[in-house]
């Protein structure tokens, strides 16, 4: 039944992105396996990242089941859709339930999407990774697929208004080769390797991005180390600690 909900939602999203005239550039989708379980791991810079991550899997005819915070499943609009598409609710007070749900999905041959930073990065750089993705891949005996998205923060991100106009915004995605998760390897070491791969893909997506800020008022979406005015990771941590 999930596909009867999922596929129309995908079609609607594609039509919407066409109406917004988004310029989507995705490379590396062939690294997503055509069958069997896998953990798809991405950076997180926008509320819409999961949608674009899912689009990256479509050329391989795969649908991704994302782990998302439980409050999204309680929303009157998104809730029925999220449940209908077999996404996985995460209640941080009962994380073991979501973990078990994800393992079951992986063992049944599904692709599970995870954002190991846990929250949107307001600096648009990679935060530290939680080890849950690596541990799930180890227990389920499936590979980790790293990917990165760039440009999605210009549509809708934390602390900035939504931009759903026909604004021709480019979205760049890069999917990398699988990272193995053997059971006899420390999950922390796998997580560090995974983060390095995602960071390499993120830098590749940034290099390939076809536009730069139009002027001083348009630099908010660029990280500080690339000359933008997004807060540095240190500034974000200081603000969160207040």
Coordinates of C-alpha atoms in Angstrom, one line a residue:
X1 CA 0.0 0.0 0.0
X2 CA 2.9 2.4 0.7
X3 CA 3.8 2.7 -3.0
X4 CA 0.2 3.8 -3.7
X5 CA 0.9 6.8 -1.5
X6 CA 4.6 7.3 -2.2
X7 CA 4.6 7.4 -6.0
X8 CA 1.8 10.1 -6.3
X9 CA 3.6 12.2 -3.7
X10 CA 6.9 11.9 -5.7
X11 CA 5.0 12.9 -8.9
X12 CA 3.5 15.9 -7.1
X13 CA 6.9 17.0 -5.8
X14 CA 8.5 16.7 -9.3
X15 CA 5.7 18.7 -10.8
X16 CA 6.1 21.3 -8.1
X17 CA 9.9 21.6 -8.6
X18 CA 9.3 22.0 -12.3
X19 CA 6.8 24.8 -11.6
X20 CA 9.4 26.5 -9.4
X21 CA 11.9 26.0 -12.2
X22 CA 14.5 24.4 -10.0
X23 CA 17.7 23.4 -11.8
X24 CA 18.4 19.9 -10.3
X25 CA 21.9 18.4 -11.0
X26 CA 22.3 14.9 -9.5
X27 CA 25.3 12.7 -10.1
X28 CA 26.2 9.3 -8.7
X29 CA 22.7 7.8 -8.4
X30 CA 24.1 4.6 -9.8
X31 CA 25.9 4.1 -6.5
X32 CA 22.5 3.4 -4.9
X33 CA 21.8 -0.4 -5.1
X34 CA 18.9 -1.5 -7.3
X35 CA 17.9 -4.1 -4.7
X36 CA 18.6 -5.0 -1.1
X37 CA 18.9 -2.9 2.1
X38 CA 21.1 0.2 2.5
X39 CA 21.4 3.2 4.7
X40 CA 21.4 6.4 2.7
X41 CA 23.3 9.1 4.7
X42 CA 23.2 12.8 3.9
X43 CA 24.2 16.2 5.2
X44 CA 21.3 18.3 6.5
X45 CA 20.8 22.0 5.5
X46 CA 17.1 22.3 4.7
X47 CA 13.7 21.1 5.8
X48 CA 13.3 19.7 2.2
X49 CA 16.5 17.6 2.1
X50 CA 14.7 14.3 2.5
X51 CA 12.6 15.1 -0.6
X52 CA 15.7 15.6 -2.7
X53 CA 17.5 12.6 -1.2
X54 CA 14.5 10.6 -2.3
X55 CA 14.7 11.9 -5.8
X56 CA 18.3 10.8 -6.0
X57 CA 17.2 7.2 -5.6
X58 CA 14.5 7.3 -8.3
X59 CA 16.9 6.5 -11.3
X60 CA 17.6 3.2 -9.5
X61 CA 13.8 2.6 -9.0
X62 CA 14.2 2.8 -5.2
X63 CA 12.0 4.5 -2.6
X64 CA 13.7 5.6 0.6
X65 CA 12.1 5.3 4.0
X66 CA 13.4 8.3 6.1
X67 CA 13.8 8.5 9.8
X68 CA 12.1 11.8 10.9
X69 CA 11.1 13.4 14.2
X70 CA 7.9 12.1 15.6
X71 CA 6.2 15.5 15.6
X72 CA 6.1 15.5 11.8
X73 CA 3.9 12.4 12.0
X74 CA 1.4 14.2 14.2
X75 CA 0.9 17.0 11.8
X76 CA -2.6 16.9 10.2
X77 CA -1.2 17.2 6.7
X78 CA 2.2 15.6 6.7
X79 CA 1.4 12.9 9.3
X80 CA -0.9 10.8 7.1
X81 CA 1.5 11.1 4.2
X82 CA 4.6 10.2 6.2
X83 CA 2.8 7.1 7.7
X84 CA 1.4 6.2 4.2
X85 CA 4.9 6.3 2.7
X86 CA 6.3 4.0 5.5
X87 CA 8.7 6.6 6.9
X88 CA 10.0 6.0 10.4
X89 CA 9.0 8.2 13.3
X90 CA 11.8 9.0 15.8
X91 CA 10.8 9.9 19.4
X92 CA 14.0 11.0 21.1
X93 CA 12.7 9.7 24.4
X94 CA 12.2 6.2 22.9
X95 CA 14.9 6.0 20.4
X96 CA 15.2 2.3 20.6
X97 CA 11.8 1.9 19.0
X98 CA 12.8 3.8 15.9
X99 CA 16.1 2.0 15.8
X100 CA 14.3 -1.4 15.8
X101 CA 11.8 -0.2 13.2
X102 CA 14.7 0.9 10.9
X103 CA 16.5 -2.4 11.4
X104 CA 13.4 -4.3 10.4
X105 CA 13.1 -2.2 7.2
X106 CA 16.7 -2.7 6.3
X107 CA 16.5 -6.5 6.8
X108 CA 13.5 -6.6 4.6
X109 CA 15.4 -5.0 1.8
X110 CA 14.5 -1.3 2.2
X111 CA 16.7 1.8 1.9
X112 CA 16.5 3.8 5.1
X113 CA 17.4 7.5 4.9
X114 CA 19.3 9.0 7.9
X115 CA 20.6 12.5 8.7
X116 CA 23.4 11.7 11.2
X117 CA 23.8 15.3 12.2
X118 CA 20.3 15.0 13.8
X119 CA 19.5 18.6 13.2
X120 CA 19.8 21.2 10.4
X121 CA 23.3 22.7 10.2
X122 CA 22.8 26.5 10.4
X123 CA 26.4 27.1 9.4
X124 CA 25.8 24.9 6.3
X125 CA 28.9 22.9 7.2
X126 CA 29.0 19.4 8.5
X127 CA 28.2 19.0 12.2
X128 CA 29.5 15.9 14.1
X129 CA 27.8 12.6 13.1
X130 CA 25.9 10.3 15.5
X131 CA 27.0 6.7 15.2
X132 CA 23.4 5.3 14.8
X133 CA 23.6 5.0 11.0
X134 CA 26.8 2.9 11.2
X135 CA 25.5 0.7 13.9
X136 CA 22.3 0.0 12.0
X137 CA 24.2 -0.9 8.8
X138 CA 26.4 -3.2 10.9
X139 CA 23.5 -5.0 12.6
X140 CA 21.5 -5.3 9.3
X141 CA 24.5 -6.3 7.2
X142 CA 24.0 -3.6 4.6
X143 CA 26.2 -0.8 3.1
X144 CA 26.1 2.9 3.9
X145 CA 25.6 5.2 0.9
X146 CA 27.0 8.7 1.4
X147 CA 25.5 11.7 -0.4
X148 CA 25.4 15.5 -0.2
X149 CA 22.9 18.2 -1.2
X150 CA 23.6 21.8 -1.8
X151 CA 21.3 24.7 -2.6
X152 CA 18.3 23.4 -0.7
X153 CA 19.0 25.9 2.1
X154 CA 18.0 28.6 -0.3
X155 CA 14.4 27.2 -0.5
X156 CA 13.7 26.6 3.2
X157 CA 16.0 26.4 6.2
X158 CA 16.1 27.1 9.8
X159 CA 15.9 30.8 10.7
X160 CA 15.0 32.0 7.2
X161 CA 11.7 32.5 5.3
X162 CA 10.6 30.0 2.7
X163 CA 11.3 30.7 -0.9
X164 CA 8.8 28.8 -3.0
X165 CA 8.7 31.3 -5.9
X166 CA 9.7 30.5 -9.5
X167 CA 13.2 31.5 -8.7
X168 CA 15.3 29.2 -10.9
X169 CA 17.4 28.0 -7.8
X170 CA 19.9 25.3 -8.6
X171 CA 20.0 22.2 -6.5
X172 CA 23.2 20.1 -6.7
X173 CA 23.4 16.5 -5.3
X174 CA 26.2 14.1 -5.3
X175 CA 26.0 10.4 -4.3
X176 CA 29.2 8.5 -3.5
X177 CA 30.3 4.9 -3.5
X178 CA 29.2 2.6 -0.7
X179 CA 31.0 2.5 2.6
X180 CA 31.2 -0.9 4.1
X181 CA 30.1 -1.5 7.7
X182 CA 31.7 -4.8 8.9
X183 CA 30.6 -6.1 12.2
X184 CA 34.1 -6.4 13.5
X185 CA 34.9 -2.7 13.0
X186 CA 34.4 -0.1 15.6
X187 CA 31.2 2.0 14.8
X188 CA 33.0 5.2 15.6
X189 CA 35.7 4.5 13.0
X190 CA 33.1 3.8 10.4
X191 CA 31.2 7.0 11.3
X192 CA 34.4 9.1 10.9
X193 CA 35.0 7.5 7.5
X194 CA 31.4 8.2 6.5
X195 CA 31.6 11.8 7.6
X196 CA 34.8 12.3 5.6
X197 CA 33.1 10.9 2.5
X198 CA 30.0 13.1 3.0
X199 CA 32.2 16.1 3.4
X200 CA 34.1 15.3 0.2
X201 CA 30.8 15.0 -1.7
X202 CA 29.6 18.3 -0.1
X203 CA 32.7 20.1 -1.3
X204 CA 32.3 18.6 -4.7
X205 CA 28.7 19.8 -4.8
X206 CA 29.7 23.3 -3.7
X207 CA 32.4 23.4 -6.4
X208 CA 29.9 22.4 -9.1
X209 CA 27.2 24.8 -7.9
X210 CA 26.6 27.1 -10.9
X211 CA 25.8 30.4 -9.1
X212 CA 27.3 32.6 -6.5
X213 CA 25.6 35.3 -4.3
X214 CA 24.2 38.2 -6.2
X215 CA 25.4 40.7 -3.8
X216 CA 26.0 41.6 -0.1
X217 CA 22.4 40.9 0.8
X218 CA 22.5 37.4 -0.8
X219 CA 25.5 35.9 1.1
X220 CA 23.5 34.3 3.9
X221 CA 23.3 30.9 2.3
X222 CA 27.1 30.6 1.9
X223 CA 29.2 29.3 4.8
X224 CA 31.7 31.6 6.3
X225 CA 34.7 29.6 5.1
X226 CA 33.6 30.2 1.5
X227 CA 33.1 33.9 2.0
X228 CA 29.5 33.9 3.0
X229 CA 27.7 35.4 6.1
X230 CA 26.2 32.2 7.5
X231 CA 27.2 31.8 11.2
X232 CA 30.3 29.8 11.9
X233 CA 29.9 26.5 13.7
X234 CA 31.4 28.2 16.8
X235 CA 28.9 31.0 16.6
X236 CA 26.0 28.5 16.3
X237 CA 27.2 26.6 19.3
X238 CA 27.5 29.8 21.4
X239 CA 24.0 30.9 20.4
X240 CA 22.6 27.4 21.3
X241 CA 24.3 27.5 24.7
X242 CA 22.6 30.8 25.7

